[in-house]
Amino acid sequence: MSAEAPRRILILGGVRSGKSVQAEQWAKHSTRPVTYLATARIEDEEMRIRIAHHRSTRPAHWQVVEEPVALARTLLAHAHPEGLILVDCLTLWLTNLLLDSDPQCAQREQDALLALLPSLPGTLILVSNETGLGVVPLGELTRRFCDQAGRLHQALATLCDPVLLMVAGLPIFLKGRP
Amino acid sequence: MSAEAPRRILILGGVRSGKSVQAEQWAKHSTRPVTYLATARIEDEEMRIRIAHHRSTRPAHWQVVEEPVALARTLLAHAHPEGLILVDCLTLWLTNLLLDSDPQCAQREQDALLALLPSLPGTLILVSNETGLGVVPLGELTRRFCDQAGRLHQALATLCDPVLLMVAGLPIFLKGRP
Amino acid sequence: MSAEAPRRILILGGVRSGKSVQAEQWAKHSTRPVTYLATARIEDEEMRIRIAHHRSTRPAHWQVVEEPVALARTLLAHAHPEGLILVDCLTLWLTNLLLDSDPQCAQREQDALLALLPSLPGTLILVSNETGLGVVPLGELTRRFCDQAGRLHQALATLCDPVLLMVAGLPIFLKGRP
């Protein structure tokens, strides 16, 4: 049985801000068995190479699960009281939701995640891009993404502790402490 | 007479970062009578619906004033030593200034706000979008907006206390304390 | 001989966030002789005027050096144990590297800077734009810039202390203290 109390950790950050590295170091230093939940949809050779490279930098004994859409259901299927699940990242997941052919998909899946979070067994580390601090480019999809990402981050931040914003590989603790 | 000392509060934040909610909670917890100063120019039905929705979430006894351009004059007309004025938001106001047919308008109105601030009676809460931490998109108007917003935020930050940056609904105190 | 210990200071910030002013104030308050290293490539009259204006706001006794590409070599040529070099800014330098006709230039020059930093004599202040916290616009060059800027900032942040993020003219200390 793990000696660590289960946690909900939200790691936000910009492009190449070190958020995945921070999440992976947290998971490596945990005594819990790690499940790595990747949300990327592999659609071309460049992405396949990039993902293979990422995978080679992670411990080989981590279990890897891929799920681009049904995040809550997949979390529930793999969670257990002594485990740790690292989700990288919510940005790609939200993009997948917004591009889904079912227009109800985005709301339903986000609601399911928020409803599940308080009762999910074990530790959860969520990684997501902070994209709201620049000029929002034109384009209806981009605006919807920014709106929904901002709302989702706010809702998750009320349920998680700690909440971090990574800048230049360094954490700003928005809530809680290491 | 209000027991609270008058304050100048500047709340910055990204898209859907919780900056308006933070400002409104501050106003609700104040003992001062609240004037809500909206800077949005209502130009289409979508905006009318969005604004009506926002209004329905605010206390009905707040006085609402709409002014897209002449902010300093409007603040002066509604300020009193025991009152609180919440301006939401400076981003729309600055956009209105830059789109004004009078090219002197933007500088004149910003100068008027900065000159008025130190002597304005009562408490003032200013809400504004932080848009400077992404890639600045092409387009002369966007670049001018980013330049002027950055300069305005710097000038206001010297006059306000506290100054906050909201991320995921959580405040980073750039200056001062709650 | 200067009484201050040599330092490596990294100042990040958005558009018009006050990062250059912060760097220049640090340099002015130092007892060390200052070399100002400008990375801007002067390509048109507007830029020439803008740069002349910036220069007029800085102390006349600062030595000014211009170098758009070979940053490490220029730093080494001007560094001495009692001196202070202020580089403004890495963003323009990285842009120059990415636009260089030699495709190896960007990697080579960044590697040279990172290799030099630990042993460079004297104090160094580096100024750079944080551009990773908004939506990344389309365009291959912009994406490459954001990727490389993020990686460079992470690498520099491990070598510098303090590391600051400026917002509205106010510093968030990501690492170290004033």
XYZ file of N, CA and C in Angstrom, chain B residues 43-155:
339
model
N -23.267 45.698 -30.370
C -23.362 45.912 -31.817
C -24.147 44.836 -32.544
N -24.418 43.717 -31.882
C -25.223 42.713 -32.554
C -26.006 41.923 -31.517
N -26.865 41.052 -32.027
C -27.770 40.312 -31.164
C -27.009 39.351 -30.246
N -25.949 38.728 -30.781
C -25.170 37.793 -29.967
C -24.601 38.495 -28.737
N -24.109 39.716 -28.966
C -23.519 40.477 -27.859
C -24.603 40.873 -26.859
N -25.800 41.240 -27.378
C -26.892 41.626 -26.495
C -27.275 40.465 -25.566
N -27.331 39.265 -26.137
C -27.691 38.080 -25.337
C -26.606 37.790 -24.301
N -25.346 37.858 -24.752
C -24.224 37.574 -23.853
C -24.228 38.559 -22.673
N -24.463 39.831 -22.980
C -24.442 40.861 -21.934
C -25.633 40.697 -20.990
N -26.795 40.362 -21.556
C -27.974 40.127 -20.712
C -27.729 38.971 -19.751
N -27.039 37.947 -20.251
C -26.711 36.809 -19.386
C -25.772 37.228 -18.262
N -24.722 37.985 -18.618
C -23.798 38.461 -17.582
C -24.561 39.262 -16.527
N -25.448 40.148 -17.000
C -26.153 41.018 -16.063
C -26.990 40.204 -15.088
N -27.590 39.121 -15.583
C -28.480 38.320 -14.733
C -27.715 37.643 -13.597
N -26.387 37.537 -13.737
C -25.601 36.887 -12.679
C -25.136 37.880 -11.611
N -25.371 39.176 -11.859
C -24.901 40.179 -10.900
C -26.058 40.636 -10.011
N -25.751 41.117 -8.795
C -26.825 41.583 -7.905
C -27.678 42.662 -8.574
N -29.002 42.547 -8.406
C -29.930 43.460 -9.075
C -29.822 44.886 -8.553
N -29.321 45.058 -7.325
C -29.267 46.415 -6.762
C -28.029 47.192 -7.197
N -27.123 46.553 -7.955
C -25.983 47.307 -8.470
C -26.476 48.285 -9.539
N -25.950 49.508 -9.467
C -26.245 50.465 -10.536
C -25.385 50.115 -11.760
N -26.012 50.088 -12.932
C -25.254 49.775 -14.153
C -25.159 51.011 -15.034
N -23.940 51.319 -15.460
C -23.681 52.454 -16.342
C -22.944 51.916 -17.552
N -23.327 52.354 -18.757
C -22.620 51.917 -19.967
C -21.907 53.099 -20.602
N -20.637 52.952 -20.853
C -19.865 54.027 -21.488
C -18.686 53.411 -22.231
N -18.719 53.437 -23.571
C -17.660 52.783 -24.344
C -16.382 53.611 -24.502
N -16.436 54.921 -24.286
C -15.277 55.767 -24.626
C -14.842 56.692 -23.478
N -15.771 57.529 -22.993
C -15.395 58.602 -22.052
C -15.327 58.061 -20.628
N -14.322 57.257 -20.368
C -14.248 56.537 -19.089
C -13.973 57.480 -17.926
N -12.983 58.356 -18.068
C -12.618 59.240 -16.953
C -13.807 60.122 -16.563
N -14.450 60.711 -17.552
C -15.591 61.597 -17.279
C -16.713 60.837 -16.583
N -16.959 59.614 -17.029
C -18.026 58.806 -16.444
C -17.684 58.374 -15.023
N -16.432 58.014 -14.801
C -16.004 57.668 -13.438
C -16.213 58.860 -12.503
N -15.795 60.025 -12.955
C -15.898 61.219 -12.114
C -17.357 61.537 -11.790
N -18.234 61.310 -12.774
C -19.654 61.613 -12.575
C -20.304 60.672 -11.565
N -19.789 59.459 -11.409
C -20.440 58.462 -10.553
C -19.677 58.163 -9.268
N -18.478 58.705 -9.124
C -17.674 58.389 -7.934
C -18.150 59.171 -6.724
N -18.129 58.529 -5.571
C -18.287 59.274 -4.306
C -17.507 58.532 -3.223
N -17.161 59.216 -2.145
C -16.186 58.661 -1.182
C -16.586 57.308 -0.617
N -17.902 57.034 -0.485
C -18.307 55.755 0.103
C -18.620 54.695 -0.951
N -18.483 55.021 -2.249
C -18.894 54.108 -3.303
C -17.788 53.185 -3.794
N -18.195 52.250 -4.664
C -17.256 51.353 -5.344
C -17.673 51.279 -6.809
N -16.742 51.515 -7.707
C -17.019 51.382 -9.144
C -16.185 50.239 -9.694
N -16.869 49.337 -10.410
C -16.206 48.204 -11.055
C -16.248 48.440 -12.562
N -15.092 48.549 -13.194
C -15.013 48.768 -14.649
C -14.659 47.450 -15.339
N -15.560 46.953 -16.186
C -15.335 45.693 -16.890
C -15.699 45.910 -18.358
N -14.694 46.025 -19.258
C -13.284 45.887 -18.974
C -12.511 46.929 -19.773
N -11.246 47.123 -19.401
C -10.401 48.102 -20.093
C -10.038 47.654 -21.496
N -10.046 46.365 -21.749
C -9.685 45.835 -23.068
C -10.671 46.317 -24.130
N -11.966 46.186 -23.839
C -12.975 46.649 -24.790
C -12.912 48.166 -24.933
N -12.698 48.852 -23.825
C -12.566 50.309 -23.868
C -11.407 50.722 -24.764
N -10.246 50.096 -24.580
C -9.070 50.447 -25.389
C -9.316 50.131 -26.868
N -9.996 49.022 -27.133
C -10.364 48.698 -28.511
C -11.269 49.784 -29.086
N -12.266 50.212 -28.316
C -13.142 51.301 -28.768
C -12.338 52.568 -29.070
N -11.377 52.884 -28.206
C -10.555 54.089 -28.412
C -9.760 53.987 -29.716
N -9.185 52.814 -29.961
C -8.338 52.661 -31.152
C -9.160 52.668 -32.432
N -10.429 52.300 -32.332
C -11.308 52.294 -33.505
C -12.043 53.625 -33.680
N -11.864 54.546 -32.757
C -12.570 55.822 -32.827
C -12.121 56.623 -34.051
N -13.064 57.368 -34.622
C -12.738 58.152 -35.822
C -11.742 59.264 -35.509
N -11.678 59.688 -34.254
C -10.714 60.719 -33.849
C -9.390 60.064 -33.453
N -8.320 60.272 -34.231
C -7.048 59.590 -33.935
C -6.411 60.036 -32.609
N -6.815 61.173 -32.075
C -6.279 61.641 -30.792
C -6.995 61.014 -29.604
N -8.117 60.356 -29.901
C -8.998 59.879 -28.835
C -8.278 58.944 -27.861
N -7.522 57.974 -28.386
C -6.922 56.946 -27.525
C -5.973 57.563 -26.502
N -5.085 58.436 -26.988
C -4.122 59.045 -26.064
C -4.823 59.929 -25.047
N -5.776 60.727 -25.538
C -6.458 61.682 -24.657
C -7.213 60.959 -23.548
N -7.955 59.914 -23.902
C -8.766 59.222 -22.896
C -7.904 58.452 -21.902
N -6.810 57.852 -22.394
C -5.920 57.151 -21.463
C -5.245 58.135 -20.506
N -4.788 59.279 -21.057
C -4.178 60.294 -20.193
C -5.174 60.768 -19.137
N -6.429 60.935 -19.561
C -7.451 61.419 -18.618
C -7.672 60.412 -17.493
N -7.704 59.138 -17.837
C -7.885 58.107 -16.799
C -6.717 58.120 -15.815
N -5.495 58.153 -16.359
C -4.309 58.106 -15.486
C -4.215 59.358 -14.610
N -4.637 60.513 -15.157
C -4.595 61.752 -14.375
C -5.653 61.740 -13.276
N -6.803 61.130 -13.564
C -7.907 61.127 -12.606
C -7.676 60.161 -11.448
N -7.042 59.047 -11.740
C -7.014 57.933 -10.794
C -6.590 58.298 -9.370
N -5.497 59.048 -9.192
C -5.038 59.295 -7.815
C -6.065 60.051 -6.960
N -6.880 60.897 -7.584
C -7.786 61.728 -6.788
C -9.242 61.247 -6.831
N -9.535 60.193 -7.559
C -10.923 59.730 -7.662
C -11.426 59.263 -6.295
N -12.568 59.779 -5.846
C -13.065 59.347 -4.536
C -13.562 57.899 -4.573
N -13.473 57.206 -3.445
C -14.025 55.861 -3.323
C -13.113 54.781 -3.872
N -13.680 53.569 -3.936
C -12.919 52.402 -4.392
C -13.170 52.153 -5.874
N -12.132 51.694 -6.578
C -12.223 51.424 -8.013
C -11.612 50.055 -8.291
N -12.352 49.214 -9.015
C -11.823 47.921 -9.466
C -11.789 47.935 -10.982
N -10.587 47.754 -11.549
C -10.408 47.756 -12.996
C -10.101 46.337 -13.463
N -10.831 45.869 -14.490
C -10.609 44.537 -15.057
C -10.050 44.695 -16.471
N -8.999 43.951 -16.800
C -8.428 44.053 -18.139
C -7.793 42.727 -18.564
N -7.814 42.464 -19.868
C -7.202 41.253 -20.414
C -5.693 41.398 -20.521
N -4.964 40.404 -20.050
C -3.527 40.338 -20.335
C -3.387 39.612 -21.670
N -2.870 40.304 -22.680
C -2.772 39.721 -24.025
C -1.336 39.712 -24.539
N -0.369 40.038 -23.691
C 0.991 40.255 -24.164
C 1.918 39.061 -24.068
N 1.428 37.898 -23.610
C 2.333 36.775 -23.332
C 2.304 35.685 -24.412
N 1.685 36.012 -25.561
C 1.725 35.104 -26.701
C 2.453 35.763 -27.859
N 2.506 35.057 -28.970
C 3.026 35.649 -30.196
C 2.064 36.759 -30.623
N 2.587 37.937 -30.941
C 1.723 39.017 -31.403
C 1.369 38.763 -32.862
N 0.084 38.584 -33.169
C -0.294 38.300 -34.557
C 0.026 39.483 -35.468
N 0.135 39.204 -36.750
C 0.303 40.254 -37.742
C -0.901 41.175 -37.715
N -0.758 42.347 -38.283
C -1.865 43.290 -38.329
C -1.510 44.512 -37.505
N -1.574 45.668 -38.139
C -1.110 46.905 -37.508
C -1.962 47.247 -36.284
N -3.295 47.026 -36.376
C -4.171 47.364 -35.256
C -3.874 46.494 -34.042
N -3.662 45.197 -34.292
C -3.360 44.284 -33.193
C -2.068 44.686 -32.492
N -1.055 45.033 -33.293
C 0.222 45.441 -32.693
C 0.070 46.718 -31.889
N -0.694 47.662 -32.423
C -0.912 48.907 -31.684
C -1.666 48.619 -30.393
N -2.664 47.729 -30.479
C -3.414 47.377 -29.271
C -2.491 46.784 -28.213
N -1.650 45.826 -28.618
C -0.753 45.161 -27.642
C 0.203 46.162 -27.013
N 0.778 47.036 -27.850
C 1.676 48.078 -27.334
C 0.971 48.956 -26.309
N -0.210 49.432 -26.681
C -0.906 50.388 -25.805
C -1.439 49.695 -24.562
N -1.921 48.464 -24.707
C -2.416 47.741 -23.527
C -1.271 47.511 -22.542
N -0.109 47.137 -23.058
C 1.043 46.905 -22.185
C 1.448 48.170 -21.444
N 1.517 49.275 -22.188
C 1.894 50.545 -21.552
C 0.854 50.982 -20.520
N -0.427 50.825 -20.886
C -1.507 51.213 -19.964
C -1.460 50.385 -18.683
N -1.260 49.074 -18.830
C -1.201 48.209 -17.644
C -0.030 48.602 -16.738
N 1.116 48.909 -17.353
C 2.260 49.344 -16.546
C 1.938 50.625 -15.776
N 1.326 51.587 -16.472
C 1.022 52.871 -15.825
C -0.018 52.680 -14.723
